[in-house]
CSV table of C-alpha atoms in Angstrom, one decimal:
chain,number,residue,atom,x,y,z
A,1328,MET,CA,45.5,89.7,45.6
A,1329,ARG,CA,48.0,91.0,48.2
A,1330,LYS,CA,45.5,93.7,49.3
A,1331,LEU,CA,43.0,90.9,50.0
A,1332,LEU,CA,45.7,89.0,51.9
A,1333,LEU,CA,46.4,92.0,54.0
A,1334,ILE,CA,42.7,92.6,54.8
A,1335,VAL,CA,42.3,88.9,55.8
A,1336,THR,CA,45.5,89.1,58.0
A,1337,PHE,CA,44.2,92.2,59.7
A,1338,ILE,CA,40.7,90.7,60.4
A,1339,LEU,CA,42.2,87.4,61.7
A,1340,THR,CA,44.6,89.3,63.9
A,1341,LEU,CA,41.8,91.5,65.4
A,1342,ALA,CA,39.6,88.4,65.9
A,1343,SER,CA,42.3,86.4,67.6
A,1344,ILE,CA,43.2,89.3,69.9
A,1345,TRP,CA,39.6,89.9,70.8
A,1346,ILE,CA,38.9,86.2,71.6
A,1347,ALA,CA,42.2,85.8,73.4
A,1348,LEU,CA,41.5,88.8,75.7
A,1349,THR,CA,37.9,88.0,76.4
A,1350,LEU,CA,36.6,84.4,76.0
A,1351,GLY,CA,39.8,82.5,75.5
A,1352,ALA,CA,42.0,83.9,78.3
A,1353,VAL,CA,44.3,81.2,79.6
A,1354,GLU,CA,45.4,80.5,83.2
A,1355,GLY,CA,48.2,82.8,84.3
A,1356,PRO,CA,51.6,82.2,85.8
A,1357,THR,CA,51.5,80.3,89.1
A,1358,ALA,CA,52.9,83.2,91.0
A,1359,ASN,CA,50.3,85.6,89.8
A,1360,PRO,CA,47.2,84.1,88.2
A,1361,GLU,CA,45.7,87.5,87.3
A,1362,SER,CA,48.8,88.7,85.5
A,1363,PRO,CA,48.2,90.1,82.0
A,1364,VAL,CA,51.2,88.1,80.8
A,1365,ARG,CA,49.1,85.0,80.7
A,1366,ASN,CA,47.9,85.5,77.1
A,1367,ILE,CA,51.4,85.8,75.7
A,1368,VAL,CA,51.0,82.2,74.5
A,1369,TYR,CA,48.9,83.6,71.6
A,1370,ILE,CA,52.0,85.5,70.4
A,1371,HIS,CA,54.9,83.4,71.6
A,1372,VAL,CA,53.9,80.1,70.1
A,1373,PRO,CA,52.8,81.4,66.7
A,1374,GLY,CA,56.0,83.5,66.6
A,1375,SER,CA,58.1,80.4,67.1
A,1376,ILE,CA,56.1,78.5,64.5
A,1377,CYS,CA,56.5,81.3,62.0
A,1378,ALA,CA,60.3,81.6,62.7
A,1379,LEU,CA,60.6,77.9,61.8
A,1380,PHE,CA,58.3,78.3,58.8
A,1381,CYS,CA,60.5,81.2,57.5
A,1382,PHE,CA,63.6,78.9,57.9
A,1383,VAL,CA,61.9,76.3,55.7
A,1384,VAL,CA,61.3,79.0,53.1
A,1385,LEU,CA,64.9,80.1,53.4
A,1386,LEU,CA,66.1,76.5,52.8
A,1387,THR,CA,63.7,76.2,49.8
A,1388,GLY,CA,65.1,79.5,48.4
A,1389,SER,CA,68.7,78.4,49.0
A,1390,VAL,CA,68.3,75.0,47.4
A,1391,GLY,CA,66.3,76.4,44.6
A,1392,TYR,CA,69.0,78.9,43.8
A,1393,LEU,CA,71.8,76.3,43.9
A,1394,VAL,CA,69.8,74.1,41.5
A,1395,THR,CA,68.5,76.7,39.1
A,1396,SER,CA,70.7,79.8,39.5
A,1397,ARG,CA,67.6,81.9,39.1
A,1398,PRO,CA,67.6,85.2,41.2
A,1399,LYS,CA,64.0,84.8,42.3
A,1400,TRP,CA,65.0,82.0,44.6
A,1401,ASP,CA,67.8,84.1,46.2
A,1402,ILE,CA,65.3,86.9,46.7
A,1403,LEU,CA,62.8,84.5,48.4
A,1404,ALA,CA,65.6,83.3,50.7
A,1405,ALA,CA,66.7,86.9,51.6
A,1406,ALA,CA,63.1,88.0,52.2
A,1407,SER,CA,62.3,85.1,54.4
A,1408,ALA,CA,65.5,85.6,56.4
A,1409,GLU,CA,64.4,89.2,57.3
A,1410,ALA,CA,60.8,88.0,58.2
A,1411,GLY,CA,62.3,85.1,60.2
A,1412,THR,CA,64.5,87.4,62.2
A,1413,ILE,CA,61.5,89.4,63.3
A,1414,PHE,CA,59.5,86.3,64.3
A,1415,ALA,CA,62.5,84.7,66.1
A,1416,ALA,CA,63.0,87.9,68.0
A,1417,ILE,CA,59.3,88.0,68.9
A,1418,SER,CA,59.5,84.4,70.1
A,1419,ASN,CA,62.6,85.1,72.2
A,1420,VAL,CA,61.4,88.4,73.7
A,1421,THR,CA,57.9,87.2,74.6
A,1422,GLY,CA,59.3,83.9,76.0
A,1423,SER,CA,61.7,86.0,78.2
A,1424,VAL,CA,58.8,88.2,79.4
A,1425,PHE,CA,56.7,85.1,80.3
A,1426,SER,CA,59.7,83.4,82.0
A,1427,ARG,CA,60.2,86.5,84.2
A,1428,ALA,CA,56.6,86.4,85.3
A,1429,GLU,CA,56.5,82.7,85.8
A,1430,TRP,CA,59.9,81.8,87.2
A,1431,ASN,CA,61.3,85.2,88.1
A,1432,ILE,CA,64.2,84.9,85.6
A,1433,TRP,CA,64.7,86.5,82.2
A,1434,TRP,CA,66.7,83.6,80.8
A,1435,THR,CA,68.2,80.2,81.8
A,1436,PRO,CA,70.5,77.9,79.8
A,1437,SER,CA,67.8,75.3,79.2
A,1438,PRO,CA,67.9,73.3,75.8
A,1439,ARG,CA,64.8,75.0,74.4
A,1440,LEU,CA,65.9,78.5,75.3
A,1441,ILE,CA,69.4,77.9,73.9
A,1442,SER,CA,68.0,76.5,70.7
A,1443,ALA,CA,65.6,79.4,70.3
A,1444,ALA,CA,68.5,81.8,70.8
A,1445,ILE,CA,70.5,79.8,68.2
A,1446,LEU,CA,67.7,80.2,65.7
A,1447,LEU,CA,67.7,84.0,66.1
A,1448,LEU,CA,71.5,84.2,65.9
A,1449,LEU,CA,71.5,82.1,62.7
A,1450,TYR,CA,69.1,84.6,61.1
A,1451,ILE,CA,71.1,87.5,62.2
A,1452,VAL,CA,74.4,86.0,61.0
A,1453,TYR,CA,72.8,85.2,57.7
A,1454,LEU,CA,71.8,88.9,57.3
A,1455,ILE,CA,75.3,90.0,58.4
A,1456,LEU,CA,76.9,87.7,55.8
A,1457,ARG,CA,74.6,89.0,53.1
A,1458,SER,CA,75.4,92.6,53.8
A,1459,SER,CA,79.2,92.1,54.1
A,1460,LEU,CA,79.8,90.1,50.9
A,1461,ALA,CA,81.8,92.1,48.4
A,1462,ALA,CA,81.3,89.8,45.4
A,1463,SER,CA,79.2,89.7,42.2
A,1464,PRO,CA,75.5,89.3,42.7
A,1465,ARG,CA,75.5,85.7,41.4
A,1466,ARG,CA,78.4,84.7,43.7
A,1467,LYS,CA,76.9,86.5,46.6
A,1468,ALA,CA,73.6,84.6,46.1
A,1469,ARG,CA,75.4,81.3,45.9
A,1470,ILE,CA,77.4,81.9,49.1
A,1471,CYS,CA,74.3,82.9,51.0
A,1472,ALA,CA,72.5,79.8,49.7
A,1473,VAL,CA,75.4,77.7,51.0
A,1474,PHE,CA,75.2,79.3,54.5
A,1475,GLY,CA,71.4,79.0,54.4
A,1476,ILE,CA,71.6,75.2,53.9
A,1477,VAL,CA,74.4,74.6,56.5
A,1478,ALA,CA,72.4,76.8,59.0
A,1479,PHE,CA,69.2,74.8,58.4
A,1480,ILE,CA,70.9,71.6,59.7
A,1481,ASP,CA,70.8,73.2,63.2
A,1482,VAL,CA,67.0,73.7,62.9
A,1483,PRO,CA,65.8,70.1,63.5
A,1484,MET,CA,67.7,70.3,66.8
A,1485,VAL,CA,65.5,73.3,67.7
A,1486,ILE,CA,62.3,71.3,67.0
A,1487,ILE,CA,63.5,68.2,68.8
A,1488,SER,CA,64.5,70.2,71.9
A,1489,ALA,CA,61.1,72.0,71.9
A,1490,ARG,CA,59.1,68.8,71.7
A,1491,PHE,CA,60.9,65.9,73.3
A,1492,ILE,CA,63.5,67.0,75.8
A,1493,PRO,CA,62.5,67.5,79.5
A,1494,ASP,CA,62.9,71.1,80.3
A,1495,ILE,CA,62.0,74.0,82.6
A,1496,HIS,CA,60.0,75.4,79.6
A,1497,ARG,CA,56.3,75.2,80.2
A,1498,PRO,CA,55.1,71.7,79.2
A,1499,ASP,CA,52.7,71.4,76.2
A,1500,PHE,CA,49.3,72.3,77.6
A,1501,SER,CA,45.9,71.5,76.2
A,1502,PHE,CA,43.4,74.3,76.0
A,1503,SER,CA,40.5,73.9,78.4
A,1504,SER,CA,37.9,75.6,76.2
A,1505,SER,CA,37.1,75.7,72.5
A,1506,TRP,CA,37.4,79.5,72.6
A,1507,GLN,CA,41.0,79.2,73.7
A,1508,SER,CA,41.7,76.7,70.9
A,1509,ALA,CA,39.9,79.0,68.4
A,1510,ALA,CA,42.0,82.0,69.5
A,1511,PHE,CA,45.2,79.9,69.2
A,1512,VAL,CA,44.4,78.6,65.7
A,1513,LEU,CA,43.4,82.1,64.6
A,1514,SER,CA,46.6,83.7,66.0
A,1515,VAL,CA,48.7,81.0,64.3
A,1516,ALA,CA,46.9,81.6,61.0
A,1517,ALA,CA,47.1,85.4,61.3
A,1518,MET,CA,50.8,85.3,62.1
A,1519,MET,CA,51.5,82.9,59.2
A,1520,LEU,CA,49.7,85.2,56.8
A,1521,LEU,CA,51.5,88.2,58.2
A,1522,GLY,CA,54.8,86.3,57.5
A,1523,ALA,CA,53.7,85.5,53.9
A,1524,VAL,CA,52.8,89.2,53.4
A,1525,MET,CA,56.1,90.4,54.8
A,1526,ILE,CA,58.1,88.0,52.6
A,1527,SER,CA,56.1,89.1,49.6
A,1528,PHE,CA,56.7,92.8,50.2
A,1529,LYS,CA,60.4,92.4,51.0
A,1530,ALA,CA,60.8,90.2,47.9
A,1531,ASP,CA,59.3,93.1,45.8
A,1532,ILE,CA,61.7,95.6,47.3
A,1533,LEU,CA,64.7,93.3,46.6
A,1534,ARG,CA,63.5,92.7,43.1
A,1535,ILE,CA,63.3,96.5,42.4
A,1536,LYS,CA,66.7,97.0,44.1
A,1537,ASN,CA,68.3,94.3,41.9
A,1538,ARG,CA,66.8,95.9,38.8
A,1539,LEU,CA,68.2,99.4,39.8
A,1540,ASP,CA,71.6,97.8,40.4
A,1541,GLU,CA,71.6,96.2,37.0
A,1542,GLN,CA,70.6,99.5,35.4
A,1543,SER,CA,73.3,101.5,37.1
A,1544,PHE,CA,76.0,98.9,36.0
A,1545,SER,CA,74.9,98.9,32.4
B,545,MET,CA,90.3,56.5,43.4
B,546,LYS,CA,94.1,56.6,42.7
B,547,TYR,CA,93.7,60.0,41.1
B,548,PHE,CA,91.8,61.3,44.1
B,549,LEU,CA,94.5,60.1,46.5
B,550,LEU,CA,97.2,61.6,44.3
B,551,SER,CA,95.6,65.0,44.2
B,552,PHE,CA,94.5,64.9,47.8
B,553,LYS,CA,98.2,64.1,48.8
B,554,ALA,CA,99.5,66.9,46.6
B,555,VAL,CA,97.3,69.6,48.1
B,556,PHE,CA,97.9,68.3,51.6
B,557,ILE,CA,101.7,68.3,51.3
B,558,LYS,CA,101.7,71.7,49.6
B,559,ASP,CA,99.8,73.2,52.7
B,560,VAL,CA,102.0,71.4,55.2
B,561,ILE,CA,105.2,72.5,53.5
B,562,THR,CA,104.0,76.1,53.3
B,563,GLU,CA,103.3,76.1,57.0
B,564,LEU,CA,106.6,74.4,57.9
B,565,ARG,CA,108.5,77.1,55.9
B,566,ALA,CA,106.5,80.1,56.9
B,567,ARG,CA,105.7,79.1,60.5
B,568,GLN,CA,102.9,81.6,60.6
B,569,VAL,CA,99.9,79.9,62.1
B,570,LEU,CA,101.1,77.4,64.7
B,571,PRO,CA,103.1,79.8,66.9
B,572,THR,CA,100.1,82.3,66.8
B,573,MET,CA,97.7,79.5,67.8
B,574,ILE,CA,99.9,78.4,70.7
B,575,VAL,CA,100.3,81.9,72.1
B,576,LEU,CA,96.6,82.6,71.8
B,577,GLY,CA,95.8,79.2,73.5
B,578,VAL,CA,98.2,79.8,76.4
B,579,LEU,CA,96.8,83.3,76.9
B,580,ILE,CA,93.2,82.1,77.1
B,581,VAL,CA,94.3,79.4,79.6
B,582,TRP,CA,96.2,82.0,81.6
B,583,ILE,CA,93.4,84.5,81.8
B,584,LEU,CA,90.8,81.8,82.8
B,585,ARG,CA,93.2,80.3,85.3
B,586,THR,CA,93.4,83.7,87.0
B,587,ALA,CA,89.6,84.0,87.0
B,588,ALA,CA,89.1,80.5,88.4
B,589,GLU,CA,90.9,81.6,91.6
B,590,ALA,CA,87.7,83.6,92.5
B,591,VAL,CA,85.7,80.5,93.5
B,592,SER,CA,86.9,77.5,95.4
B,593,GLY,CA,86.8,74.5,93.1
B,594,GLY,CA,86.4,76.8,90.1
B,595,ALA,CA,89.5,75.3,88.4
B,596,LEU,CA,87.7,72.0,88.0
B,597,ILE,CA,84.9,73.6,85.9
B,598,VAL,CA,86.9,76.4,84.2
B,599,GLY,CA,89.8,74.1,83.2
B,600,PRO,CA,88.0,71.9,80.7
B,601,VAL,CA,86.1,74.9,79.4
B,602,SER,CA,89.3,76.8,78.8
B,603,LEU,CA,90.6,73.8,76.8
B,604,TRP,CA,87.6,74.0,74.4
B,605,LEU,CA,87.9,77.8,74.2
B,606,GLY,CA,91.6,77.6,73.3
B,607,VAL,CA,90.9,74.9,70.7
B,608,LEU,CA,88.0,76.9,69.2
B,609,PHE,CA,89.7,80.2,68.8
B,610,ALA,CA,93.1,78.8,67.8
B,611,GLY,CA,91.2,76.7,65.3
B,612,LEU,CA,89.6,79.8,63.8
B,613,LEU,CA,93.1,81.3,63.3
B,614,ALA,CA,94.3,78.2,61.5
B,615,GLN,CA,91.2,78.0,59.3
B,616,GLU,CA,91.2,81.7,58.4
B,617,ARG,CA,94.8,81.3,57.2
B,618,SER,CA,94.1,78.2,55.1
B,619,PHE,CA,92.3,80.2,52.4
B,620,ALA,CA,93.7,83.7,53.1
B,621,ALA,CA,97.1,82.5,52.0
B,622,GLU,CA,95.7,81.2,48.8
B,623,GLN,CA,93.9,84.5,48.2
B,624,GLU,CA,96.9,86.7,48.8
B,625,GLN,CA,98.8,85.9,45.6
B,626,ASN,CA,95.8,84.7,43.7
B,627,CYS,CA,97.0,81.1,44.2
B,628,ILE,CA,93.4,80.1,44.5
B,629,CYS,CA,93.0,80.6,40.7
B,630,GLY,CA,95.8,78.2,40.1
B,631,LEU,CA,94.3,75.7,42.5
B,632,LEU,CA,90.9,75.9,40.8
B,633,LEU,CA,92.5,75.7,37.3
B,634,ALA,CA,94.4,72.5,38.3
B,635,PRO,CA,92.6,69.3,37.3
B,636,VAL,CA,91.6,68.7,40.9
B,637,ASP,CA,88.0,68.2,42.1
B,638,GLU,CA,86.8,71.0,44.5
B,639,GLY,CA,85.7,68.3,47.0
B,640,THR,CA,89.3,67.0,47.1
B,641,ILE,CA,90.6,70.5,47.8
B,642,TYR,CA,88.1,70.7,50.7
B,643,LEU,CA,89.1,67.3,52.1
B,644,SER,CA,92.8,68.1,52.0
B,645,LYS,CA,92.3,71.5,53.6
B,646,LEU,CA,90.2,69.9,56.2
B,647,LEU,CA,92.9,67.3,57.0
B,648,VAL,CA,95.5,70.1,57.2
B,649,ASN,CA,93.3,72.0,59.7
B,650,ILE,CA,92.7,68.9,61.8
B,651,VAL,CA,96.5,68.1,61.9
B,652,MET,CA,97.2,71.7,62.9
B,653,LEU,CA,94.7,71.4,65.8
B,654,CYS,CA,96.1,68.1,66.9
B,655,ILE,CA,99.7,69.5,67.0
B,656,PHE,CA,98.3,72.5,68.9
B,657,GLU,CA,96.5,70.3,71.4
B,658,LEU,CA,99.7,68.3,72.1
B,659,ILE,CA,101.0,71.5,73.6
B,660,LEU,CA,97.8,73.0,75.1
B,661,VAL,CA,96.5,69.9,76.9
B,662,PRO,CA,99.5,69.5,79.2
B,663,VAL,CA,99.4,73.2,79.8
B,664,VAL,CA,95.8,73.1,80.9
B,665,ILE,CA,96.3,70.0,83.0
B,666,ALA,CA,99.2,71.5,84.8
B,667,ALA,CA,97.7,75.0,85.2
B,668,PHE,CA,94.4,73.8,86.6
B,669,ARG,CA,95.8,70.6,88.3
B,670,LEU,CA,93.3,68.4,86.5
B,671,ASN,CA,93.2,64.7,86.9
B,672,VAL,CA,92.5,62.5,83.8
B,673,SER,CA,92.5,59.3,85.9
B,674,GLY,CA,93.4,56.8,83.1
B,675,ARG,CA,90.9,58.3,80.6
B,676,TRP,CA,93.5,59.4,78.1
B,677,LEU,CA,91.9,57.4,75.3
B,678,ALA,CA,88.5,59.1,75.8
B,679,LEU,CA,90.2,62.5,76.0
B,680,VAL,CA,92.0,61.9,72.7
B,681,GLY,CA,88.8,60.6,71.1
B,682,PHE,CA,86.7,63.6,72.2
B,683,LEU,CA,89.4,66.1,71.2
B,684,LEU,CA,89.6,64.4,67.7
B,685,LEU,CA,85.8,64.6,67.3
B,686,GLY,CA,85.9,68.2,68.3
B,687,ASN,CA,88.7,68.9,65.9
B,688,VAL,CA,86.7,67.4,63.0
B,689,ALA,CA,83.6,69.4,63.9
B,690,ILE,CA,85.4,72.7,64.2
B,691,SER,CA,87.5,72.1,61.0
B,692,SER,CA,84.6,70.9,58.9
B,693,VAL,CA,82.6,74.1,59.3
B,694,GLY,CA,85.6,76.3,59.6
B,695,THR,CA,87.2,75.2,56.3
B,696,LEU,CA,84.1,75.8,54.3
B,697,PHE,CA,83.4,79.2,55.8
B,698,SER,CA,87.1,80.2,55.5
B,699,ALA,CA,86.7,80.0,51.7
B,700,ILE,CA,83.5,82.1,51.9
B,701,VAL,CA,84.8,84.9,54.2
B,702,GLN,CA,87.7,85.7,51.8
B,703,LEU,CA,85.0,87.5,49.7
B,704,THR,CA,83.8,89.6,52.6
B,705,ARG,CA,85.0,93.0,53.8
B,706,THR,CA,85.3,91.8,57.4
B,707,ARG,CA,87.1,88.3,56.9
B,708,GLY,CA,88.4,87.0,60.2
B,709,SER,CA,85.8,88.6,62.5
B,710,LEU,CA,83.0,87.3,60.3
B,711,LEU,CA,84.5,83.8,60.2
B,712,SER,CA,84.4,83.6,64.0
B,713,VAL,CA,80.7,84.5,64.0
B,714,LEU,CA,79.8,82.2,61.2
B,715,VAL,CA,81.6,79.2,62.7
B,716,LEU,CA,80.6,79.7,66.3
B,717,VAL,CA,76.9,80.1,65.6
B,718,ILE,CA,76.9,76.8,63.7
B,719,LEU,CA,79.1,75.0,66.3
B,720,MET,CA,77.0,76.1,69.3
B,721,PRO,CA,74.9,72.9,69.4
B,722,MET,CA,78.0,70.8,69.2
B,723,MET,CA,79.7,72.7,72.1
B,724,ILE,CA,77.2,71.5,74.7
B,725,PRO,CA,78.0,67.7,74.5
B,726,ALA,CA,81.6,68.5,73.9
B,727,THR,CA,81.8,70.5,77.1
B,728,PHE,CA,79.9,67.8,78.9
B,729,ALA,CA,82.4,65.2,77.8
B,730,LEU,CA,85.5,67.1,78.9
B,731,LEU,CA,83.9,68.0,82.3
B,732,ALA,CA,83.1,64.3,82.8
B,733,ILE,CA,86.6,63.1,81.7
B,734,PHE,CA,88.3,65.6,84.1
B,735,ASN,CA,85.9,64.4,86.9
B,736,SER,CA,84.3,67.9,87.2
B,737,ILE,CA,80.9,66.3,86.9
B,738,GLY,CA,79.7,62.6,87.0
B,739,ASP,CA,79.5,60.4,84.0
B,740,GLU,CA,75.7,60.9,84.0
B,741,LEU,CA,73.8,64.0,84.9
B,742,ALA,CA,70.1,64.4,85.6
B,743,GLY,CA,68.1,67.6,85.7
B,744,THR,CA,66.7,70.2,83.3
B,745,GLY,CA,69.8,72.2,82.2
B,746,ALA,CA,71.5,72.1,78.8
B,747,LEU,CA,74.3,69.8,80.1
B,748,ALA,CA,71.8,67.5,81.8
B,749,TYR,CA,70.0,67.0,78.5
B,750,VAL,CA,73.2,65.4,77.1
B,751,GLY,CA,72.7,62.9,79.9
B,752,SER,CA,75.8,60.7,79.7
B,753,ILE,CA,79.3,60.6,78.2
B,754,ARG,CA,78.2,57.9,75.8
B,755,ALA,CA,75.3,60.1,74.5
B,756,ALA,CA,77.8,63.0,74.1
B,757,ALA,CA,80.0,60.8,71.9
B,758,GLY,CA,77.1,59.7,69.8
B,759,TYR,CA,76.0,63.3,69.4
B,760,LEU,CA,79.4,64.4,68.3
B,761,VAL,CA,79.8,61.5,65.8
B,762,VAL,CA,76.5,62.4,64.2
B,763,PHE,CA,77.4,66.1,64.1
B,764,ASP,CA,80.8,65.3,62.5
B,765,ALA,CA,79.3,63.0,59.9
B,766,VAL,CA,76.5,65.3,58.9
B,767,PHE,CA,78.7,68.5,58.7
B,768,VAL,CA,81.7,66.9,56.9
B,769,VAL,CA,79.4,65.5,54.2
B,770,VAL,CA,77.2,68.6,53.8
B,771,CYS,CA,80.2,71.0,53.8
B,772,TRP,CA,82.1,68.7,51.3
B,773,LEU,CA,79.0,68.7,49.0
B,774,LEU,CA,78.6,72.5,49.2
B,775,PHE,CA,82.2,73.5,48.9
B,776,SER,CA,82.2,73.6,45.1
B,777,PHE,CA,79.3,76.1,45.2
B,778,ALA,CA,81.2,78.3,47.6
B,779,ILE,CA,84.5,78.4,45.8
B,780,LYS,CA,83.4,78.5,42.1
B,781,GLU,CA,83.9,81.9,40.3
């Protein structure tokens, strides 16, 4: 099943890259319309969507663990945090590259950029907390779940600031051709699938690690 | 309700008496706060009019970092002699322990601010111009926000290898959204900016001092309730 998922992800990624670079190329930054940076939208926006998606999975895992105390929920939360960190980093870095090309600045303290940075920091701090807890596995899982839930309260602010607050950030644009829309939808689908595959692989690794830890204790 | 009040009062008084006898936290908070103000006052000399901007910011920085010191101690002291086990064995609800610790931390910050605010006003020659009530209100809202998150995470970090340093990271990352309207409010109260600000920056998105107050009230309400509900999960063995 996972092999099939990997193949589908690979095909979708190739298809979205091909369409984005050929038929669906979007208008470039105002300063330099021919800049190759223009197609960053196909990575930046799906990266942001996946970072938020991973946080929803993290919240689900955290709440699930507090309610049921089953390790599988904690593993899901931990795996999604690692995947989310990568997507949040992609979103921040690609946004910064585009910002440099469009406005000649790497970063500015605008609400959306601050909230995107907060999202990345929340993921990083979650991972730091996870690695520095010196407690029993059950207690460690419970504490990480508590932080996951408290951290999630900051996420609606990220969504609100990206959608409703006037900002230097590029306004929501509509694609001028159906090829652009197709490339965008494909890139979002490819990245979401990639996120699911990453979470699944990481969850397997954590499950094996937990089993080994239990064996070494007994 | 009567039992809640009794146990709440018992934990609160225990913590206040411990601090009055040991005098460990408050002097450290004051020294740290004054040092932060002094360093930033020196830096503000670099630009003309810098004191107007740096002054209110230094007040928040002092409150934030001194607050972290107070919160870190609130559970470190319990952990040292394993007092936390006694506290958890006592017939007191975990939520009540959280609320009393929260109140202790808020009171500590209020006492600290009684000293730091005059120091900041004098050092940066700031003018409150009859807005004392607003200043007190915003500082109180800030204290509740900082203490609500800090008290919960103080209990958590006692189980980590890095303790204090991790507490500052955990608390500051959660408080970052709150610091934007809080900074806006103090800048407006000290007349560093107007009551309303237009533009595209992070401060401009807060918009007005009224909106900043609303944002802080919502933040406080949400985080106090969520942290209170989650505290028992964080503290249970």
